[in-house]
Amino acid sequence: MGSITGIKLKSEFDLLPFLDKKTVSALIGKTGKNLDKKILGLLKNGDLINLKKGLYLSERYLFSQPDKKAYFEYLANIIYCPSYLSLEYVLSSHGLIPEGIYSLTNVSLKSTRTFENKLGFFIYKNVKEELFSGYKRIQKGNFSIYTATKAKALFDFLYLKRNLSKDYFYELSEGLRINWEEFSVNDVKEFEGFVKLSKSLKMERILKEIRRVKNVN
């Protein structure tokens, strides 16, 4: 990896968790085409990693992080905001589905998008504003991360799931391989709140079958 020359506050450059183009400009003292040329050189040398157009991170900062999983979760909130971690990634993290999920799946108020970069895939699904809730802020080391609760992650997953058969009981009890032992009665009650917000007949039917699977009145 080449050295970063001509950069003001080099230590700050390598300590920032992410950098937008304006920040890079301030730190290296360049603008316009000169800035673009410098950024291209830093990307080529491996000093910078491109997250998406106009958003970068320092490779040194990345390698300095002891908990890269927490760092990637934090970046998921930054790459496309407002957003929070949800769907398969959160379900897998809580042991609700058996599959290991390596893409970071999120819910956003913005249009559905996928970003692929050196770190992996960051997937964002759109929901309407009334359903942009049910998430919490957790602290992992130096990173504040917005992530869905178990109930909201499952709601988002089922609400946005395409090609779900109308045999909801089969899907919930077998087809989707959901580990219901990790979903408490309180989680069911929280899930019900999101169903009411959604005003979705599909989700009302799914809730009925969840109660049946969980044997909850």
Coordinates of C-alpha atoms in Angstrom, one line a residue:
M1 CA 0.0 0.0 0.0
G2 CA 1.4 3.4 -1.0
S3 CA 1.9 6.2 1.4
I4 CA -0.6 9.1 1.5
T5 CA 1.3 12.2 0.6
G6 CA 0.1 15.8 0.8
I7 CA -2.7 15.1 3.3
K8 CA -3.3 17.5 6.1
L9 CA -4.2 15.9 9.4
K10 CA -3.1 12.4 8.2
S11 CA -3.8 10.8 11.6
E12 CA -7.4 12.2 11.5
F13 CA -7.8 10.8 8.0
D14 CA -7.0 7.3 9.3
L15 CA -9.1 7.6 12.4
L16 CA -12.4 8.5 10.7
P17 CA -14.9 5.6 10.3
F18 CA -15.9 6.9 6.9
L19 CA -15.2 9.9 4.6
D20 CA -17.3 11.7 2.1
K21 CA -15.9 13.7 -0.7
K22 CA -16.1 17.0 1.1
T23 CA -14.1 15.6 4.1
V24 CA -11.4 14.1 1.8
S25 CA -11.2 17.5 0.1
A26 CA -10.7 19.3 3.4
L27 CA -8.0 16.9 4.5
I28 CA -5.9 16.8 1.3
G29 CA -6.5 20.4 0.4
K30 CA -7.7 19.7 -3.2
T31 CA -10.9 20.4 -5.1
G32 CA -12.4 19.7 -8.5
K33 CA -10.5 17.6 -11.0
N34 CA -7.4 17.6 -8.8
L35 CA -9.5 16.1 -6.0
D36 CA -10.9 13.5 -8.3
K37 CA -7.5 12.6 -9.5
K38 CA -6.1 12.3 -6.0
I39 CA -9.0 10.1 -4.8
L40 CA -8.6 7.9 -7.8
G41 CA -4.9 7.4 -6.9
L42 CA -5.8 6.7 -3.2
L43 CA -8.3 4.1 -4.4
K44 CA -5.8 2.5 -6.8
N45 CA -3.1 2.4 -4.0
G46 CA -5.5 0.8 -1.6
D47 CA -5.4 3.7 0.8
L48 CA -9.1 4.3 0.4
I49 CA -11.9 1.8 -0.2
N50 CA -15.0 2.9 -2.1
L51 CA -18.3 2.2 -0.3
K52 CA -20.4 3.9 -2.9
K53 CA -20.1 7.0 -5.1
G54 CA -18.7 9.8 -3.0
L55 CA -18.3 7.7 0.2
Y56 CA -15.1 6.0 1.3
L57 CA -13.2 4.5 4.2
S58 CA -9.6 4.4 5.1
E59 CA -8.1 0.9 4.7
R60 CA -5.9 1.6 7.8
Y61 CA -9.0 2.4 9.8
L62 CA -10.7 -0.9 8.6
F63 CA -7.7 -3.0 9.6
S64 CA -7.4 -1.3 13.0
Q65 CA -10.9 -2.4 14.0
P66 CA -11.0 -5.4 16.4
D67 CA -14.7 -6.0 15.8
K68 CA -15.2 -5.7 12.0
K69 CA -18.8 -7.2 12.2
A70 CA -19.9 -4.2 14.4
Y71 CA -18.1 -1.8 12.0
F72 CA -19.8 -3.3 8.9
E73 CA -23.2 -3.0 10.7
Y74 CA -22.5 0.6 11.5
L75 CA -21.5 1.3 7.9
A76 CA -24.8 -0.3 6.7
N77 CA -26.6 2.5 8.5
I78 CA -24.3 5.1 6.9
I79 CA -24.2 3.9 3.3
Y80 CA -28.0 4.5 2.7
C81 CA -29.8 6.4 5.3
P82 CA -32.2 6.6 6.9
S83 CA -32.1 2.8 7.4
Y84 CA -31.8 0.1 10.0
L85 CA -30.6 -3.5 9.9
S86 CA -33.5 -6.0 9.5
L87 CA -34.8 -8.9 7.5
E88 CA -32.6 -12.0 7.1
Y89 CA -29.5 -10.6 8.7
V90 CA -31.2 -9.8 12.0
L91 CA -33.3 -13.0 11.9
S92 CA -30.1 -15.0 11.5
S93 CA -28.3 -13.1 14.2
H94 CA -31.1 -14.1 16.7
G95 CA -31.2 -17.7 15.6
L96 CA -34.7 -17.4 14.0
I97 CA -33.5 -18.8 10.7
P98 CA -30.8 -21.5 10.3
E99 CA -29.1 -19.9 7.3
G100 CA -25.9 -17.9 7.8
I101 CA -26.5 -14.5 6.1
Y102 CA -23.4 -12.7 4.9
S103 CA -25.1 -9.8 3.1
L104 CA -26.2 -7.0 5.4
T105 CA -30.0 -6.6 4.9
N106 CA -31.7 -3.4 5.8
V107 CA -35.0 -1.5 5.7
S108 CA -35.0 2.1 4.4
L109 CA -37.4 4.9 3.6
K110 CA -35.6 5.3 0.3
S111 CA -36.1 3.2 -2.8
T112 CA -34.9 -0.4 -2.8
R113 CA -31.2 -0.6 -3.6
T114 CA -28.2 -2.9 -3.4
F115 CA -24.6 -1.7 -3.0
E116 CA -21.7 -4.0 -3.7
N117 CA -18.2 -3.0 -2.6
K118 CA -15.0 -4.6 -1.2
L119 CA -16.8 -5.3 2.1
G120 CA -19.6 -7.3 0.5
F121 CA -23.3 -6.7 -0.3
F122 CA -25.5 -4.1 1.5
I123 CA -29.1 -4.6 0.6
Y124 CA -31.9 -2.1 1.3
K125 CA -35.6 -2.7 1.0
N126 CA -38.2 0.1 1.0
V127 CA -41.1 0.4 3.4
K128 CA -43.6 3.2 3.8
E129 CA -43.1 5.8 6.5
E130 CA -45.8 4.4 8.8
L131 CA -43.8 1.1 9.0
F132 CA -40.4 2.7 9.5
S133 CA -40.3 1.8 13.2
G134 CA -39.6 -1.1 15.5
Y135 CA -35.8 -0.5 15.6
K136 CA -33.5 0.4 18.4
R137 CA -30.0 1.8 18.8
I138 CA -27.4 -0.5 20.3
Q139 CA -23.9 0.2 21.2
K140 CA -21.1 -2.1 20.1
G141 CA -17.7 -0.7 21.1
N142 CA -17.4 2.8 19.5
F143 CA -20.3 2.2 17.1
S144 CA -24.0 3.1 17.5
I145 CA -26.0 0.8 15.3
Y146 CA -29.7 1.0 14.4
T147 CA -31.2 -2.5 14.2
A148 CA -34.7 -4.0 14.2
T149 CA -36.1 -5.9 17.1
K150 CA -36.8 -9.6 16.5
A151 CA -40.5 -8.9 16.0
K152 CA -39.9 -6.1 13.5
A153 CA -37.2 -8.1 11.6
L154 CA -39.7 -10.9 11.2
F155 CA -42.5 -8.5 10.3
D156 CA -40.3 -6.8 7.7
F157 CA -39.2 -10.2 6.3
L158 CA -42.8 -11.5 5.9
Y159 CA -44.3 -8.2 4.8
L160 CA -41.8 -7.7 2.0
K161 CA -41.5 -11.4 1.1
R162 CA -42.4 -12.2 -2.5
N163 CA -43.6 -15.5 -3.8
L164 CA -44.9 -16.6 -0.4
S165 CA -47.5 -19.3 -0.9
K166 CA -51.0 -18.7 0.5
D167 CA -50.6 -21.7 2.8
Y168 CA -49.3 -19.5 5.5
F169 CA -49.4 -22.2 8.2
Y170 CA -47.1 -24.4 6.1
E171 CA -44.8 -21.6 5.3
L172 CA -44.5 -20.5 9.0
S173 CA -44.4 -24.0 10.5
E174 CA -42.1 -25.7 7.9
G175 CA -41.4 -23.9 4.6
L176 CA -39.5 -20.9 6.0
R177 CA -37.7 -23.0 8.7
I178 CA -38.3 -20.4 11.4
N179 CA -37.1 -21.3 14.8
W180 CA -40.2 -20.4 16.9
E181 CA -38.4 -21.2 20.2
E182 CA -36.6 -18.0 19.7
F183 CA -39.8 -16.0 19.3
S184 CA -41.5 -15.3 22.6
V185 CA -45.1 -14.4 23.5
N186 CA -44.0 -10.8 23.9
D187 CA -42.5 -10.9 20.5
V188 CA -45.9 -12.0 19.1
K189 CA -47.6 -9.1 20.8
E190 CA -45.1 -6.7 19.4
F191 CA -45.5 -8.3 15.9
E192 CA -49.3 -7.7 16.3
G193 CA -48.7 -4.0 16.7
F194 CA -46.9 -3.7 13.4
V195 CA -49.7 -5.7 11.7
K196 CA -52.2 -3.2 13.0
L197 CA -50.0 -0.3 11.6
S198 CA -49.7 -2.0 8.2
K199 CA -53.5 -2.5 7.7
S200 CA -52.5 -5.4 5.5
L201 CA -54.9 -8.4 5.1
K202 CA -51.9 -10.6 4.2
M203 CA -50.2 -9.7 7.5
E204 CA -53.5 -10.2 9.5
R205 CA -53.7 -13.7 8.1
I206 CA -50.0 -14.4 8.8
L207 CA -50.5 -13.2 12.4
K208 CA -53.4 -15.6 12.8
E209 CA -51.2 -18.5 11.7
I210 CA -48.3 -17.3 13.9
R211 CA -50.7 -17.5 16.9
R212 CA -51.6 -21.0 15.8
V213 CA -48.0 -22.1 15.4
K214 CA -47.1 -20.6 18.8
N215 CA -50.3 -21.8 20.4
V216 CA -51.1 -18.2 21.6
N217 CA -54.6 -16.9 22.0

